GROMACS .gro file of C-alpha atoms in nm:
model
  304
    1MET     CA    1  -0.013  -0.825   3.440
    2SER     CA    2   0.219  -1.001   3.193
    3SER     CA    3   0.265  -0.781   2.882
    4ASN     CA    4   0.279  -0.990   2.564
    5VAL     CA    5   0.249  -0.731   2.304
    6THR     CA    6   0.370  -0.365   2.262
    7ALA     CA    7   0.157  -0.109   2.086
    8VAL     CA    8   0.410   0.130   1.902
    9SER     CA    9   0.262   0.448   1.761
   10TYR     CA   10   0.444   0.697   1.547
   11GLY     CA   11   0.382   1.020   1.365
   12LEU     CA   12   0.538   1.357   1.251
   13ASN     CA   13   0.327   1.525   1.533
   14LEU     CA   14   0.221   1.320   1.831
   15SER     CA   15   0.124   1.542   2.111
   16LEU     CA   16   0.061   1.441   2.468
   17PRO     CA   17  -0.322   1.456   2.430
   18ASP     CA   18  -0.272   1.213   2.117
   19THR     CA   19  -0.104   0.970   2.355
   20GLN     CA   20  -0.385   0.987   2.594
   21ARG     CA   21  -0.632   0.915   2.318
   22LEU     CA   22  -0.394   0.637   2.198
   23ARG     CA   23  -0.435   0.485   2.564
   24SER     CA   24  -0.815   0.510   2.534
   25LEU     CA   25  -0.805   0.346   2.183
   26LEU     CA   26  -0.575   0.068   2.313
   27THR     CA   27  -0.817  -0.027   2.599
   28ALA     CA   28  -1.123  -0.005   2.373
   29ALA     CA   29  -0.951  -0.254   2.149
   30GLY     CA   30  -0.928  -0.512   2.431
   31LEU     CA   31  -0.590  -0.434   2.536
   32SER     CA   32  -0.468  -0.380   2.896
   33VAL     CA   33  -0.202  -0.113   2.932
   34ASP     CA   34   0.118  -0.125   3.136
   35ALA     CA   35   0.452   0.069   3.101
   36GLU     CA   36   0.442   0.349   2.860
   37ILE     CA   37   0.732   0.549   2.721
   38ARG     CA   38   0.797   0.830   2.454
   39ALA     CA   39   1.061   0.869   2.209
   40GLY     CA   40   1.163   0.993   1.892
   41ASP     CA   41   1.341   1.302   1.786
   42GLY     CA   42   1.290   1.624   1.603
   43ARG     CA   43   1.157   1.434   1.299
   44PHE     CA   44   0.884   1.222   1.441
   45GLN     CA   45   0.774   1.118   1.775
   46VAL     CA   46   0.719   0.766   1.921
   47TYR     CA   47   0.472   0.635   2.186
   48ALA     CA   48   0.493   0.272   2.289
   49ALA     CA   49   0.281   0.103   2.566
   50ASP     CA   50   0.348  -0.272   2.673
   51CYS     CA   51   0.016  -0.422   2.680
   52ALA     CA   52  -0.155  -0.763   2.742
   53LEU     CA   53  -0.413  -0.924   2.508
   54PRO     CA   54  -0.722  -1.081   2.686
   55GLY     CA   55  -0.667  -1.402   2.859
   56GLU     CA   56  -0.338  -1.541   3.035
   57ALA     CA   57  -0.019  -1.526   2.860
   58ALA     CA   58   0.340  -1.523   2.911
   59PRO     CA   59   0.563  -1.242   2.802
   60ASP     CA   60   0.791  -1.464   2.584
   61GLU     CA   61   0.462  -1.643   2.423
   62VAL     CA   62   0.471  -1.642   2.046
   63VAL     CA   63   0.166  -1.444   1.977
   64SER     CA   64  -0.006  -1.544   1.647
   65ALA     CA   65  -0.116  -1.318   1.390
   66ALA     CA   66  -0.468  -1.428   1.394
   67ARG     CA   67  -0.479  -1.329   1.769
   68LEU     CA   68  -0.354  -0.983   1.672
   69ASP     CA   69  -0.594  -0.939   1.386
   70ALA     CA   70  -0.890  -0.797   1.567
   71PRO     CA   71  -0.723  -0.526   1.787
   72ARG     CA   72  -0.498  -0.426   1.476
   73ARG     CA   73  -0.833  -0.364   1.270
   74ALA     CA   74  -0.999  -0.185   1.557
   75LEU     CA   75  -0.683   0.033   1.601
   76ALA     CA   76  -0.686   0.117   1.226
   77ALA     CA   77  -1.057   0.194   1.210
   78SER     CA   78  -1.035   0.436   1.495
   79GLY     CA   79  -0.686   0.588   1.495
   80ILE     CA   80  -0.560   0.936   1.493
   81GLU     CA   81  -0.487   1.104   1.159
   82GLY     CA   82  -0.134   1.109   1.063
   83VAL     CA   83  -0.042   0.862   1.345
   84ASP     CA   84   0.014   0.480   1.269
   85THR     CA   85   0.012   0.210   1.538
   86ALA     CA   86   0.200  -0.125   1.535
   87LEU     CA   87   0.096  -0.416   1.744
   88VAL     CA   88   0.418  -0.614   1.811
   89PRO     CA   89   0.453  -0.942   1.997
   90ALA     CA   90   0.663  -0.884   2.293
   91ALA     CA   91   0.865  -1.218   2.192
   92LEU     CA   92   0.983  -1.042   1.885
   93ARG     CA   93   1.076  -0.699   2.064
   94ASN     CA   94   1.268  -0.888   2.334
   95ALA     CA   95   1.448  -1.146   2.104
   96PRO     CA   96   1.833  -1.168   2.155
   97ARG     CA   97   1.884  -1.166   1.788
   98LYS     CA   98   1.661  -1.054   1.522
   99PHE     CA   99   1.660  -1.050   1.133
  100LEU     CA  100   1.565  -0.754   0.949
  101ILE     CA  101   1.514  -0.794   0.565
  102MET     CA  102   1.426  -0.500   0.319
  103ASP     CA  103   1.299  -0.429  -0.011
  104VAL     CA  104   1.534  -0.189  -0.184
  105ASP     CA  105   1.374   0.041  -0.465
  106SER     CA  106   1.148   0.290  -0.291
  107THR     CA  107   1.234   0.110   0.042
  108LEU     CA  108   1.613   0.110   0.110
  109ILE     CA  109   1.664   0.382  -0.163
  110GLN     CA  110   1.418   0.638  -0.286
  111GLN     CA  111   1.412   0.578  -0.657
  112GLU     CA  112   1.303   0.291  -0.868
  113VAL     CA  113   1.628   0.200  -1.058
  114ILE     CA  114   1.466   0.051  -1.362
  115GLU     CA  115   1.298   0.391  -1.419
  116LEU     CA  116   1.634   0.586  -1.393
  117LEU     CA  117   1.767   0.345  -1.657
  118ALA     CA  118   1.474   0.376  -1.869
  119ALA     CA  119   1.505   0.750  -1.869
  120TYR     CA  120   1.852   0.698  -2.067
  121ALA     CA  121   1.645   0.512  -2.341
  122GLY     CA  122   1.384   0.762  -2.364
  123LYS     CA  123   1.112   0.530  -2.224
  124LYS     CA  124   1.080   0.652  -1.865
  125GLU     CA  125   0.703   0.728  -1.870
  126GLU     CA  126   0.602   0.401  -2.037
  127VAL     CA  127   0.828   0.175  -1.799
  128THR     CA  128   0.706   0.400  -1.478
  129ALA     CA  129   0.325   0.310  -1.585
  130VAL     CA  130   0.441  -0.072  -1.583
  131THR     CA  131   0.649  -0.053  -1.268
  132GLU     CA  132   0.326   0.099  -1.075
  133ALA     CA  133   0.100  -0.164  -1.218
  134ALA     CA  134   0.343  -0.436  -1.117
  135MET     CA  135   0.372  -0.287  -0.769
  136ARG     CA  136   0.016  -0.280  -0.736
  137GLY     CA  137  -0.003  -0.642  -0.801
  138GLU     CA  138  -0.187  -0.594  -1.134
  139LEU     CA  139   0.082  -0.767  -1.353
  140ASP     CA  140   0.319  -1.081  -1.298
  141PHE     CA  141   0.649  -0.932  -1.178
  142ALA     CA  142   0.866  -1.139  -1.381
  143GLN     CA  143   0.703  -1.097  -1.698
  144SER     CA  144   0.669  -0.731  -1.630
  145LEU     CA  145   1.041  -0.706  -1.541
  146HIS     CA  146   1.147  -0.866  -1.865
  147ALA     CA  147   0.947  -0.633  -2.059
  148ARG     CA  148   1.085  -0.328  -1.900
  149VAL     CA  149   1.447  -0.431  -1.910
  150ALA     CA  150   1.386  -0.519  -2.283
  151VAL     CA  151   1.373  -0.141  -2.352
  152LEU     CA  152   1.727  -0.093  -2.221
  153ALA     CA  153   1.880  -0.307  -2.516
  154GLY     CA  154   2.180  -0.123  -2.673
  155LEU     CA  155   2.239   0.127  -2.372
  156PRO     CA  156   2.610   0.176  -2.305
  157ALA     CA  157   2.724  -0.023  -1.992
  158GLY     CA  158   2.840   0.339  -1.861
  159VAL     CA  159   2.480   0.420  -1.801
  160VAL     CA  160   2.469   0.178  -1.516
  161GLU     CA  161   2.765   0.364  -1.337
  162GLN     CA  162   2.574   0.710  -1.415
  163VAL     CA  163   2.240   0.573  -1.261
  164ARG     CA  164   2.443   0.432  -0.963
  165ALA     CA  165   2.536   0.797  -0.898
  166GLU     CA  166   2.193   0.926  -0.904
  167VAL     CA  167   2.073   0.665  -0.643
  168ARG     CA  168   1.999   0.806  -0.291
  169LEU     CA  169   1.929   0.618   0.054
  170THR     CA  170   1.604   0.675   0.191
  171ALA     CA  171   1.612   0.896   0.511
  172GLY     CA  172   1.711   0.700   0.812
  173ALA     CA  173   1.825   0.390   0.625
  174ALA     CA  174   2.175   0.393   0.719
  175GLU     CA  175   2.086   0.481   1.054
  176LEU     CA  176   1.847   0.177   1.071
  177VAL     CA  177   2.093  -0.059   0.948
  178ALA     CA  178   2.379   0.078   1.179
  179ALA     CA  179   2.130   0.044   1.491
  180PHE     CA  180   2.043  -0.311   1.408
  181GLN     CA  181   2.423  -0.425   1.335
  182ALA     CA  182   2.536  -0.216   1.656
  183ALA     CA  183   2.278  -0.453   1.859
  184GLY     CA  184   2.390  -0.760   1.696
  185HIS     CA  185   2.113  -0.833   1.468
  186ALA     CA  186   2.123  -0.964   1.115
  187VAL     CA  187   2.028  -0.730   0.820
  188ALA     CA  188   1.947  -0.819   0.460
  189VAL     CA  189   1.818  -0.684   0.149
  190VAL     CA  190   1.645  -0.848  -0.143
  191SER     CA  191   1.565  -0.676  -0.468
  192GLY     CA  192   1.368  -0.712  -0.790
  193GLY     CA  193   1.630  -0.441  -0.899
  194PHE     CA  194   1.988  -0.504  -1.004
  195ASN     CA  195   2.308  -0.625  -0.867
  196GLN     CA  196   2.529  -0.393  -1.063
  197ILE     CA  197   2.342  -0.097  -0.852
  198LEU     CA  198   2.296  -0.271  -0.522
  199ARG     CA  199   2.641  -0.415  -0.488
  200PRO     CA  200   2.818  -0.105  -0.368
  201ILE     CA  201   2.521   0.020  -0.156
  202ALA     CA  202   2.533  -0.332   0.018
  203GLU     CA  203   2.897  -0.326   0.065
  204ASP     CA  204   2.899   0.037   0.204
  205LEU     CA  205   2.612  -0.050   0.443
  206GLY     CA  206   2.810  -0.379   0.544
  207LEU     CA  207   2.492  -0.590   0.489
  208HIS     CA  208   2.504  -0.950   0.597
  209TYR     CA  209   2.309  -1.071   0.285
  210TRP     CA  210   2.183  -0.914  -0.038
  211ILE     CA  211   2.063  -1.039  -0.377
  212ALA     CA  212   1.915  -0.870  -0.675
  213ASN     CA  213   1.879  -0.955  -1.057
  214GLU     CA  214   2.179  -0.942  -1.292
  215LEU     CA  215   2.157  -0.725  -1.593
  216GLU     CA  216   2.329  -0.878  -1.895
  217ILE     CA  217   2.606  -0.675  -2.061
  218VAL     CA  218   2.777  -0.797  -2.369
  219ASP     CA  219   3.059  -0.612  -2.562
  220GLY     CA  220   3.003  -0.313  -2.342
  221ALA     CA  221   2.630  -0.261  -2.391
  222LEU     CA  222   2.304  -0.375  -2.216
  223THR     CA  223   2.143  -0.661  -2.414
  224GLY     CA  224   1.768  -0.606  -2.264
  225LYS     CA  225   1.816  -0.911  -2.063
  226VAL     CA  226   1.864  -1.046  -1.711
  227ILE     CA  227   2.078  -1.344  -1.616
  228GLY     CA  228   1.924  -1.635  -1.442
  229ASP     CA  229   1.587  -1.645  -1.255
  230VAL     CA  230   1.411  -1.322  -1.165
  231VAL     CA  231   1.388  -1.220  -0.820
  232ASP     CA  232   1.019  -1.218  -0.763
  233ARG     CA  233   0.803  -1.232  -0.459
  234ALA     CA  234   0.836  -1.608  -0.399
  235ALA     CA  235   1.215  -1.577  -0.422
  236LYS     CA  236   1.197  -1.295  -0.168
  237GLU     CA  237   1.036  -1.514   0.090
  238LYS     CA  238   1.259  -1.780   0.007
  239TYR     CA  239   1.570  -1.572   0.075
  240LEU     CA  240   1.419  -1.462   0.399
  241ARG     CA  241   1.381  -1.821   0.525
  242GLU     CA  242   1.702  -1.928   0.407
  243TRP     CA  243   1.903  -1.654   0.545
  244ALA     CA  244   1.722  -1.652   0.886
  245ALA     CA  245   1.788  -2.023   0.905
  246ALA     CA  246   2.151  -1.972   0.836
  247GLU     CA  247   2.160  -1.706   1.120
  248GLY     CA  248   1.975  -1.934   1.353
  249ILE     CA  249   1.703  -1.677   1.403
  250PRO     CA  250   1.344  -1.819   1.410
  251MET     CA  251   1.097  -1.671   1.165
  252GLU     CA  252   0.897  -1.538   1.468
  253HIS     CA  253   1.200  -1.302   1.521
  254THR     CA  254   1.204  -1.172   1.175
  255ILE     CA  255   1.115  -0.833   1.025
  256ALA     CA  256   1.015  -0.759   0.676
  257VAL     CA  257   0.991  -0.418   0.523
  258GLY     CA  258   0.866  -0.329   0.157
  259ASP     CA  259   0.630  -0.113  -0.043
  260GLY     CA  260   0.509  -0.323  -0.328
  261ALA     CA  261   0.308  -0.639  -0.430
  262ASN     CA  262   0.633  -0.807  -0.498
  263ASP     CA  263   0.693  -0.810  -0.104
  264LEU     CA  264   0.391  -0.962  -0.001
  265ASP     CA  265   0.511  -1.308   0.044
  266MET     CA  266   0.795  -1.212   0.258
  267LEU     CA  267   0.595  -0.972   0.457
  268GLY     CA  268   0.346  -1.240   0.540
  269ALA     CA  269   0.613  -1.479   0.626
  270ALA     CA  270   0.802  -1.254   0.866
  271GLY     CA  271   0.749  -1.219   1.248
  272ILE     CA  272   0.604  -0.875   1.142
  273GLY     CA  273   0.562  -0.739   0.792
  274ILE     CA  274   0.600  -0.349   0.763
  275ALA     CA  275   0.455  -0.163   0.450
  276PHE     CA  276   0.676   0.139   0.401
  277ASN     CA  277   0.493   0.425   0.221
  278ALA     CA  278   0.332   0.129   0.038
  279LYS     CA  279   0.054   0.073  -0.224
  280PRO     CA  280  -0.283   0.037  -0.055
  281ALA     CA  281  -0.314  -0.332  -0.110
  282VAL     CA  282   0.026  -0.372   0.081
  283ARG     CA  283  -0.074  -0.162   0.348
  284ALA     CA  284  -0.401  -0.356   0.399
  285ALA     CA  285  -0.209  -0.689   0.396
  286ALA     CA  286   0.103  -0.595   0.624
  287ASP     CA  287   0.096  -0.640   1.003
  288ALA     CA  288   0.206  -0.267   1.015
  289ALA     CA  289   0.255   0.038   0.806
  290VAL     CA  290   0.504   0.324   0.838
  291ASN     CA  291   0.381   0.625   0.652
  292LEU     CA  292   0.668   0.837   0.742
  293PRO     CA  293   0.952   0.938   0.508
  294TYR     CA  294   1.207   0.802   0.768
  295LEU     CA  295   1.278   0.435   0.748
  296ASP     CA  296   1.446   0.437   1.094
  297ALA     CA  297   1.100   0.443   1.222
  298VAL     CA  298   1.116   0.056   1.185
  299ARG     CA  299   1.388   0.040   1.463
  300TYR     CA  300   1.103   0.156   1.713
  301ILE     CA  301   0.873  -0.098   1.597
  302ALA     CA  302   1.136  -0.372   1.638
  303GLY     CA  303   1.243  -0.246   1.974
  304VAL     CA  304   1.612  -0.177   1.856
   0.00000   0.00000   0.00000
């Protein structure tokens, strides 16, 4: 049997009976199960099974999203509570070089930076409401960003440094980046947040590529504006394609991770799009979902 897809299941608690049930679910979804492994650590467990889709196929075949749609839906409908399963083309997992691109706020880091900034202006609640609506896809992202940034007008530039000190990486983020880099893969982040916050994070992690919006600061104070074009959902896909091409990595070997509607285009364009603790509409549209607090679960999906 030539395995052309790997089923990767992960959860905080994944018992041996669970893996036996998962094997049955894979078979019921039309997959032939071959080699199996268990991995993970004290935080979460992973079960991975090399599988073959119905019909003849080579292991390095580029398996289309359409071909994976039916088994993905079948597994989502009959899965185990607290356990998610990603179906990943073997060609992606076996690729010699891969490209990982991630969102920043609520993905690479735990917070939404615009909300931290708004707290200093006494506007956190109203900005949080707008942010959540934008992440659900109910508002145009660029327009909502301009509206949220406007409330920051007049804040001293020193607030940016204070907010930077409040930012915390998501659990497993540094480990995920380090694992990809150690294996020779490229890592990038693209953010609807702000360069002034992202720059030191990107430099500390040694990221290959990164970009965000630029807050305008004049005479030591925020003006309530951003400089240049907003990094919106179309821009995120654009940078994914540009950076992957610069690295000579085909789109089939790219992995995108995000949580909000602003990430949908890059999730859809990548070889596999992963929704990380995401809004329901994003989970529904993504190829896979991670509903764990640990970002490094992504490395098991990607086979790194």
